[in-house]
mmCIF file with all atom_site columns, C-alpha atoms in Angstrom:
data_model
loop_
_atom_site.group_PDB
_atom_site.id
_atom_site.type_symbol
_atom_site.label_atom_id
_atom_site.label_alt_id
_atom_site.label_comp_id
_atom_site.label_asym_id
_atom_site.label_entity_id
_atom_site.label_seq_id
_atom_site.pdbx_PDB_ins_code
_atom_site.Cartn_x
_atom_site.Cartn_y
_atom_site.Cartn_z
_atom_site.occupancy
_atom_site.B_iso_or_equiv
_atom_site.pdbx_formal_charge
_atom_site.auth_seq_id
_atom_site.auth_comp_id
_atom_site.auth_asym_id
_atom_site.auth_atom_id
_atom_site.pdbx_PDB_model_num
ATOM 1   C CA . UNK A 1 1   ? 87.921 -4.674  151.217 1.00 62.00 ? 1   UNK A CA 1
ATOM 2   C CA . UNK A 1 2   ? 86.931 -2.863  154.306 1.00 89.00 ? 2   UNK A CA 1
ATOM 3   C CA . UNK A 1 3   ? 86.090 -4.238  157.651 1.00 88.00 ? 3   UNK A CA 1
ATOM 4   C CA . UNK A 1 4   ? 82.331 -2.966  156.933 1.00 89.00 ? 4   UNK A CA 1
ATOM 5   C CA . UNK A 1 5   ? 81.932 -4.566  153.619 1.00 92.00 ? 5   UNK A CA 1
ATOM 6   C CA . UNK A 1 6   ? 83.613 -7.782  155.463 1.00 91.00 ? 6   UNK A CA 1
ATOM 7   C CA . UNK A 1 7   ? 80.768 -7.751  157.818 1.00 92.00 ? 7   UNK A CA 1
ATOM 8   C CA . UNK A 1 8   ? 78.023 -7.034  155.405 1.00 91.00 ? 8   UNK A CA 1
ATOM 9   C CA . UNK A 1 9   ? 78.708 -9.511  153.181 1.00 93.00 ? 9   UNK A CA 1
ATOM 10  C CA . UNK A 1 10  ? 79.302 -12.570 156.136 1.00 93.00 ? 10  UNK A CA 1
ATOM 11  C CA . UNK A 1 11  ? 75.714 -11.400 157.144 1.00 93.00 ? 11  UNK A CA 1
ATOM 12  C CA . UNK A 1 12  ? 74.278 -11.300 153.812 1.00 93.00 ? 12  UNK A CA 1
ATOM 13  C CA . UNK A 1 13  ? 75.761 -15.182 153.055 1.00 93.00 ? 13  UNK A CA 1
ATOM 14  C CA . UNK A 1 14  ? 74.603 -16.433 156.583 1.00 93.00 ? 14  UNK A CA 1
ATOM 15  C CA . UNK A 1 15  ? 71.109 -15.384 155.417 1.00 93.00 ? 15  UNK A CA 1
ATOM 16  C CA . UNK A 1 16  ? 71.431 -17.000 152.171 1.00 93.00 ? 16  UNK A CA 1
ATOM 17  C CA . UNK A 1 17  ? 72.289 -20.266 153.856 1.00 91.00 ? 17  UNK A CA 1
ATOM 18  C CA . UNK A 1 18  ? 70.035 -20.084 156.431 1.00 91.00 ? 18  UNK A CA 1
ATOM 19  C CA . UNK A 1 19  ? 67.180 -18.964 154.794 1.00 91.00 ? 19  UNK A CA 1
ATOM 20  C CA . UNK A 1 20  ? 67.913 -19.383 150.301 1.00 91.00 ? 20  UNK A CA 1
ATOM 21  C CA . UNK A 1 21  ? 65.392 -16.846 148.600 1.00 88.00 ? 21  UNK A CA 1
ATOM 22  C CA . UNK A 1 22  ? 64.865 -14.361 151.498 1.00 91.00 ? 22  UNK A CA 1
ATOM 23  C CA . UNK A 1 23  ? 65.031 -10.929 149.974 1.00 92.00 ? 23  UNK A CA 1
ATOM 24  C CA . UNK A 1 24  ? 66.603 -7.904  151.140 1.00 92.00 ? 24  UNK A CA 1
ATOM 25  C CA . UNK A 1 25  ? 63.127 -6.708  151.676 1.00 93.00 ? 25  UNK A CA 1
ATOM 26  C CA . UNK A 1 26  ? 62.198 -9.541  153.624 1.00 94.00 ? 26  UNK A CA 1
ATOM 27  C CA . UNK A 1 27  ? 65.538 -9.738  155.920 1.00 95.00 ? 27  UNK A CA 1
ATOM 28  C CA . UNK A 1 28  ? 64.866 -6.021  156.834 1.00 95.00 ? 28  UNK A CA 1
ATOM 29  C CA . UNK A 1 29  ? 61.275 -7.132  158.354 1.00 96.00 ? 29  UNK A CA 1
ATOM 30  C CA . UNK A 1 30  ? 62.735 -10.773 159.863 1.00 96.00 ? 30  UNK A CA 1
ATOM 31  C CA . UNK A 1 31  ? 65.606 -8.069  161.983 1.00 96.00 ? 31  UNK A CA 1
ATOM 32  C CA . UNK A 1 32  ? 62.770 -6.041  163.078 1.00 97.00 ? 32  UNK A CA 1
ATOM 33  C CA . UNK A 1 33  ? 60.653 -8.648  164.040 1.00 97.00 ? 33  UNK A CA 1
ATOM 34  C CA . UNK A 1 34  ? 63.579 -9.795  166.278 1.00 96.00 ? 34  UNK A CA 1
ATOM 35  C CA . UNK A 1 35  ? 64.320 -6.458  167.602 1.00 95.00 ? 35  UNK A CA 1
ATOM 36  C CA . UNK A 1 36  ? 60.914 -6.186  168.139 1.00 95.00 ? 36  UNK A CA 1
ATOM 37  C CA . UNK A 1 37  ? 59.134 -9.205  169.116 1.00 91.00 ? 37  UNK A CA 1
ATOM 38  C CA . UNK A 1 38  ? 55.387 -9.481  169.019 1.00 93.00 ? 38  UNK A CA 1
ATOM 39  C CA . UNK A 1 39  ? 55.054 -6.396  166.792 1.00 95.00 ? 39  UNK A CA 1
ATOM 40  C CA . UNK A 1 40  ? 52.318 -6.110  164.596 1.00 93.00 ? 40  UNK A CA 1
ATOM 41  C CA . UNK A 1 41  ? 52.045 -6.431  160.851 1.00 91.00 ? 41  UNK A CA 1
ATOM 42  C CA . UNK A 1 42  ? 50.787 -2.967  160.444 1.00 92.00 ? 42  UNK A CA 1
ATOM 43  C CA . UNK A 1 43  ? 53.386 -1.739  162.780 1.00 95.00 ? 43  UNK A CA 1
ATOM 44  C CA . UNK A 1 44  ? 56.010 -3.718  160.984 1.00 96.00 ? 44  UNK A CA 1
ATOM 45  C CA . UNK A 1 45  ? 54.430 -2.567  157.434 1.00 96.00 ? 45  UNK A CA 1
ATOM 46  C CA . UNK A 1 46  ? 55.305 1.585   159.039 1.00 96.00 ? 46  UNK A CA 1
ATOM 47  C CA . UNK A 1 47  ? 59.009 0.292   160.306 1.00 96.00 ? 47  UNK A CA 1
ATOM 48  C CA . UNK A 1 48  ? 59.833 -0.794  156.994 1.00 94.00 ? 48  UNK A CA 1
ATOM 49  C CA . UNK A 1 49  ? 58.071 1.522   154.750 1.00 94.00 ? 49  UNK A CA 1
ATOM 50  C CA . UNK A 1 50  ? 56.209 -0.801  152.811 1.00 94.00 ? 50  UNK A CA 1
ATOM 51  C CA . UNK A 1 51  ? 52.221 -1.593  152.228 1.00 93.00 ? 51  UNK A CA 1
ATOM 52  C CA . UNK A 1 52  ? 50.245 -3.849  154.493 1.00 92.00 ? 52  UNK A CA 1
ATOM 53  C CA . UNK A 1 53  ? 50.335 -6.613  151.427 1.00 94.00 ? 53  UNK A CA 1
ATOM 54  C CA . UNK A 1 54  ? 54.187 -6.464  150.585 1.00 94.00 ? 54  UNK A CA 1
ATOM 55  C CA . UNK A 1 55  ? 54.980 -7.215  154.300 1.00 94.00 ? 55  UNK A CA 1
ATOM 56  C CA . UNK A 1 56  ? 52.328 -9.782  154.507 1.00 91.00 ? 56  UNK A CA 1
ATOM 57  C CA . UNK A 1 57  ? 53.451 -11.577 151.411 1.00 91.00 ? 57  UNK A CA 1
ATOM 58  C CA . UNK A 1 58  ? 56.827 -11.324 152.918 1.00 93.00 ? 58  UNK A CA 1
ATOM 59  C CA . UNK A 1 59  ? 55.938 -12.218 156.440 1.00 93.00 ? 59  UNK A CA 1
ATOM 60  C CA . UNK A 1 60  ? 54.001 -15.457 154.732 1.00 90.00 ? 60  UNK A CA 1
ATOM 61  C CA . UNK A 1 61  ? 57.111 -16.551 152.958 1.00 90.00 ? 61  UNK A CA 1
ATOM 62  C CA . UNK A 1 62  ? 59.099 -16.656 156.516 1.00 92.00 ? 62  UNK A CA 1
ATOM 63  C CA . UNK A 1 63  ? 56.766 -18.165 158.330 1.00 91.00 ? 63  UNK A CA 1
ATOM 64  C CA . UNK A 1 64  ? 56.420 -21.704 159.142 1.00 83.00 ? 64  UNK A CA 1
ATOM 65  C CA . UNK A 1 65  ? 55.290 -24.551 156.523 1.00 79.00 ? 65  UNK A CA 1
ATOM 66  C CA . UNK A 1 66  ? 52.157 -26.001 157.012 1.00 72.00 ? 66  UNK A CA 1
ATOM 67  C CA . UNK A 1 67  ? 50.550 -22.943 158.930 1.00 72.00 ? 67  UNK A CA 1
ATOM 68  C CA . UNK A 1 68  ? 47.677 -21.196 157.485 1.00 66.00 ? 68  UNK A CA 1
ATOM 69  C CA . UNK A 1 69  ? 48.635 -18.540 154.917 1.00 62.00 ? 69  UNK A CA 1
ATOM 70  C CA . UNK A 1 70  ? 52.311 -19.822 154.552 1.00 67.00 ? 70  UNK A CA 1
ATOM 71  C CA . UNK A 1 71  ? 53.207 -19.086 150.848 1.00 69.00 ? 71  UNK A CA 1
ATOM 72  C CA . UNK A 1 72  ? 55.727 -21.576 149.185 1.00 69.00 ? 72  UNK A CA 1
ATOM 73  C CA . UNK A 1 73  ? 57.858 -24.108 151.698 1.00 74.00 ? 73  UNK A CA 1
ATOM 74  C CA . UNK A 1 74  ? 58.051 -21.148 154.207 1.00 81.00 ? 74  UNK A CA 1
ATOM 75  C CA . UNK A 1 75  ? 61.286 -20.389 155.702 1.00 89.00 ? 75  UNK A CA 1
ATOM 76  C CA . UNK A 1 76  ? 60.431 -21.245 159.049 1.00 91.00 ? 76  UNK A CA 1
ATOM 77  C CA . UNK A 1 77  ? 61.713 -17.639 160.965 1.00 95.00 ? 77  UNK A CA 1
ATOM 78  C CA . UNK A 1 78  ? 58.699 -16.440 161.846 1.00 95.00 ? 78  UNK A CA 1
ATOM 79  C CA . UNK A 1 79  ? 55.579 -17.326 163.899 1.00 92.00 ? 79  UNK A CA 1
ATOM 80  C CA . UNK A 1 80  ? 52.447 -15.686 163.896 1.00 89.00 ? 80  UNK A CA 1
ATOM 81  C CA . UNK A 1 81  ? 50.067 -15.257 166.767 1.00 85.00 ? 81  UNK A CA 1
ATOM 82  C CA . UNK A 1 82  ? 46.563 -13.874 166.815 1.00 79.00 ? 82  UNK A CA 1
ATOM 83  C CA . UNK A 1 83  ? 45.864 -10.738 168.971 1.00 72.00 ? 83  UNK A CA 1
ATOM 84  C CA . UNK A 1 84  ? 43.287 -10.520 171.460 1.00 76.00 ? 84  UNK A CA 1
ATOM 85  C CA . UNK A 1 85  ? 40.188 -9.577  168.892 1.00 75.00 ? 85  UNK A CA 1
ATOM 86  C CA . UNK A 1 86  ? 41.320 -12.267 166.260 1.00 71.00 ? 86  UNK A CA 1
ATOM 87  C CA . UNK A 1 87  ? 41.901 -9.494  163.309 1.00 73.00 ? 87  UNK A CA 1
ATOM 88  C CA . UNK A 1 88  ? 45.669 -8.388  164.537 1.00 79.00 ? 88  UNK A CA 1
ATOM 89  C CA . UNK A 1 89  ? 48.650 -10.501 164.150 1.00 83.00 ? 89  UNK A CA 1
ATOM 90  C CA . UNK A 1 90  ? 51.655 -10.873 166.109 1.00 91.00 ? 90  UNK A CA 1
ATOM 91  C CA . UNK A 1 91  ? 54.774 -11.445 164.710 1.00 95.00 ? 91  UNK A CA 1
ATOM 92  C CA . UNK A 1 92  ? 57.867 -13.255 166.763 1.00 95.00 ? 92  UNK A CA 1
ATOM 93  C CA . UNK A 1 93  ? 60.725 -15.417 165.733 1.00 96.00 ? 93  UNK A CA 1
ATOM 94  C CA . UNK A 1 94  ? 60.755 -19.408 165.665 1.00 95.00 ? 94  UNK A CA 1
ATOM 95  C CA . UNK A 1 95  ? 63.855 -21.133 166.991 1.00 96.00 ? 95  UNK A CA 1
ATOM 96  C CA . UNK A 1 96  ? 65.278 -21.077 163.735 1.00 95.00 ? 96  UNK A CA 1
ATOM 97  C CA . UNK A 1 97  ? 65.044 -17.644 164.039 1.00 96.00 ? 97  UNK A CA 1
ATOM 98  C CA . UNK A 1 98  ? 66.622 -16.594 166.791 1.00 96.00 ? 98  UNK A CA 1
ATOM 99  C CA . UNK A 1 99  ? 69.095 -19.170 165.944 1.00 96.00 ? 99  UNK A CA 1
ATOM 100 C CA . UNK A 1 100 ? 69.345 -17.085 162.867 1.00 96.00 ? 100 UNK A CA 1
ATOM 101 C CA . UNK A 1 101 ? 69.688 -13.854 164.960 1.00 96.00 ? 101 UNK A CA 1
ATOM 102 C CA . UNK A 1 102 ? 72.230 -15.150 167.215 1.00 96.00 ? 102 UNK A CA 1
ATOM 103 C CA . UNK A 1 103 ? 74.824 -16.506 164.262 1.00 95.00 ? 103 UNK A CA 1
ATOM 104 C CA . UNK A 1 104 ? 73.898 -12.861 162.592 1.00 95.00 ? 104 UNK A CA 1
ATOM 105 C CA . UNK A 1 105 ? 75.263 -11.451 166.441 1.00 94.00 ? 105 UNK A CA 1
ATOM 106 C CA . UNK A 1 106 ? 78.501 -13.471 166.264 1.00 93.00 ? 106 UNK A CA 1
ATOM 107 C CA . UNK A 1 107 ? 79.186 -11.935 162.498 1.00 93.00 ? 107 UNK A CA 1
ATOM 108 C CA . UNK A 1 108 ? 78.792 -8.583  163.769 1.00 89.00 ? 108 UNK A CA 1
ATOM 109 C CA . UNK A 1 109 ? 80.637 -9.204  167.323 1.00 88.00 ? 109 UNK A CA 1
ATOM 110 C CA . UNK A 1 110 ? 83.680 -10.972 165.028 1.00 86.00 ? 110 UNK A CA 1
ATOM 111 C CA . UNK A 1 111 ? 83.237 -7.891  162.483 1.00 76.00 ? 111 UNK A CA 1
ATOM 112 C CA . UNK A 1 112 ? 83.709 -5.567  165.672 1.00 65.00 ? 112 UNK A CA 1
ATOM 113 C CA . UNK A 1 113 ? 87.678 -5.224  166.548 1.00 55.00 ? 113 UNK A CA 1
ATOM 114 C CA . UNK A 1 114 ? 86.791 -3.858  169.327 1.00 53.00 ? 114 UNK A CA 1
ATOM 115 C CA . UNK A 1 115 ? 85.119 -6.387  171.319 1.00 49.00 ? 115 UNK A CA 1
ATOM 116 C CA . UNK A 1 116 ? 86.691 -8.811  173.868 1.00 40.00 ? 116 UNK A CA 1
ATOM 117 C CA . UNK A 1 117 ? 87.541 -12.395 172.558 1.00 43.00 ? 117 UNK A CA 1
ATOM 118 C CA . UNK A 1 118 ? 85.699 -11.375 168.930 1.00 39.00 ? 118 UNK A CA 1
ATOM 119 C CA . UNK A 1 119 ? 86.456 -14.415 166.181 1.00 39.00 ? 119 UNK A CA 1
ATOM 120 C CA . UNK A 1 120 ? 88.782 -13.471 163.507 1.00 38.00 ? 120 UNK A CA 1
ATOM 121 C CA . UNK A 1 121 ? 86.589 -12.920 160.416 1.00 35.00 ? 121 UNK A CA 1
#
């Protein structure tokens, strides 16, 4: 295999361990939302090319168990705030999401030969 497919792959099982369930769909809105903190569902619905309800069913099912609107256990990545006129929603990551992000960052860093003092992959 090739070192892309290497990489891909590590990244793909860290989100399946991290977060069991998350969809392909879904882990394309939680790396916006981190390259993007506070952005808003509809901005996040026109980054990922999807309608308003797919990314807030998706959004939902990341978010945080117990909050309002959480669907299922929630995977606990996401955290949403309420805008300034109570209708918009902000979207940011938990700790376990930017823990998330940052073990994503050390797959690609290790992936990348080169990078000073990268981890063998």
């Amino acid at each position: 295999m090739d070192r892309m497919t290497d990489v891909l792959l590590a990244a793909l099982g860290e989100f399946e361990r991290a977060a069991p369930g998350l969809s392909l769909g879904q882990a394309a809105m939680f790396l916006h939302i981190i390259r993007c903190e506070g952005v808003r569902m509809t901005e996040l619905s026109a980054l990922c090319g999807r309608n308003d309800a797919v990314v807030s069913r998706g959004v939902r099912a990341m978010a945080v168990a117990g909050e309002a609107g959480t669907l299922g256990n929630g995977l606990g990545l996401v955290e949403l705030s309420r805008g300034r006129d109570g209708r918009t929603r902000h979207l940011a990551p938990t700790p376990a999401g930017l823990m998330l992000a940052e073990q994503l960052r050390a797959i690609l860093h290790a992936g990348d030969p080169g990078r000073r003092g990268a981890v063998a992959g």
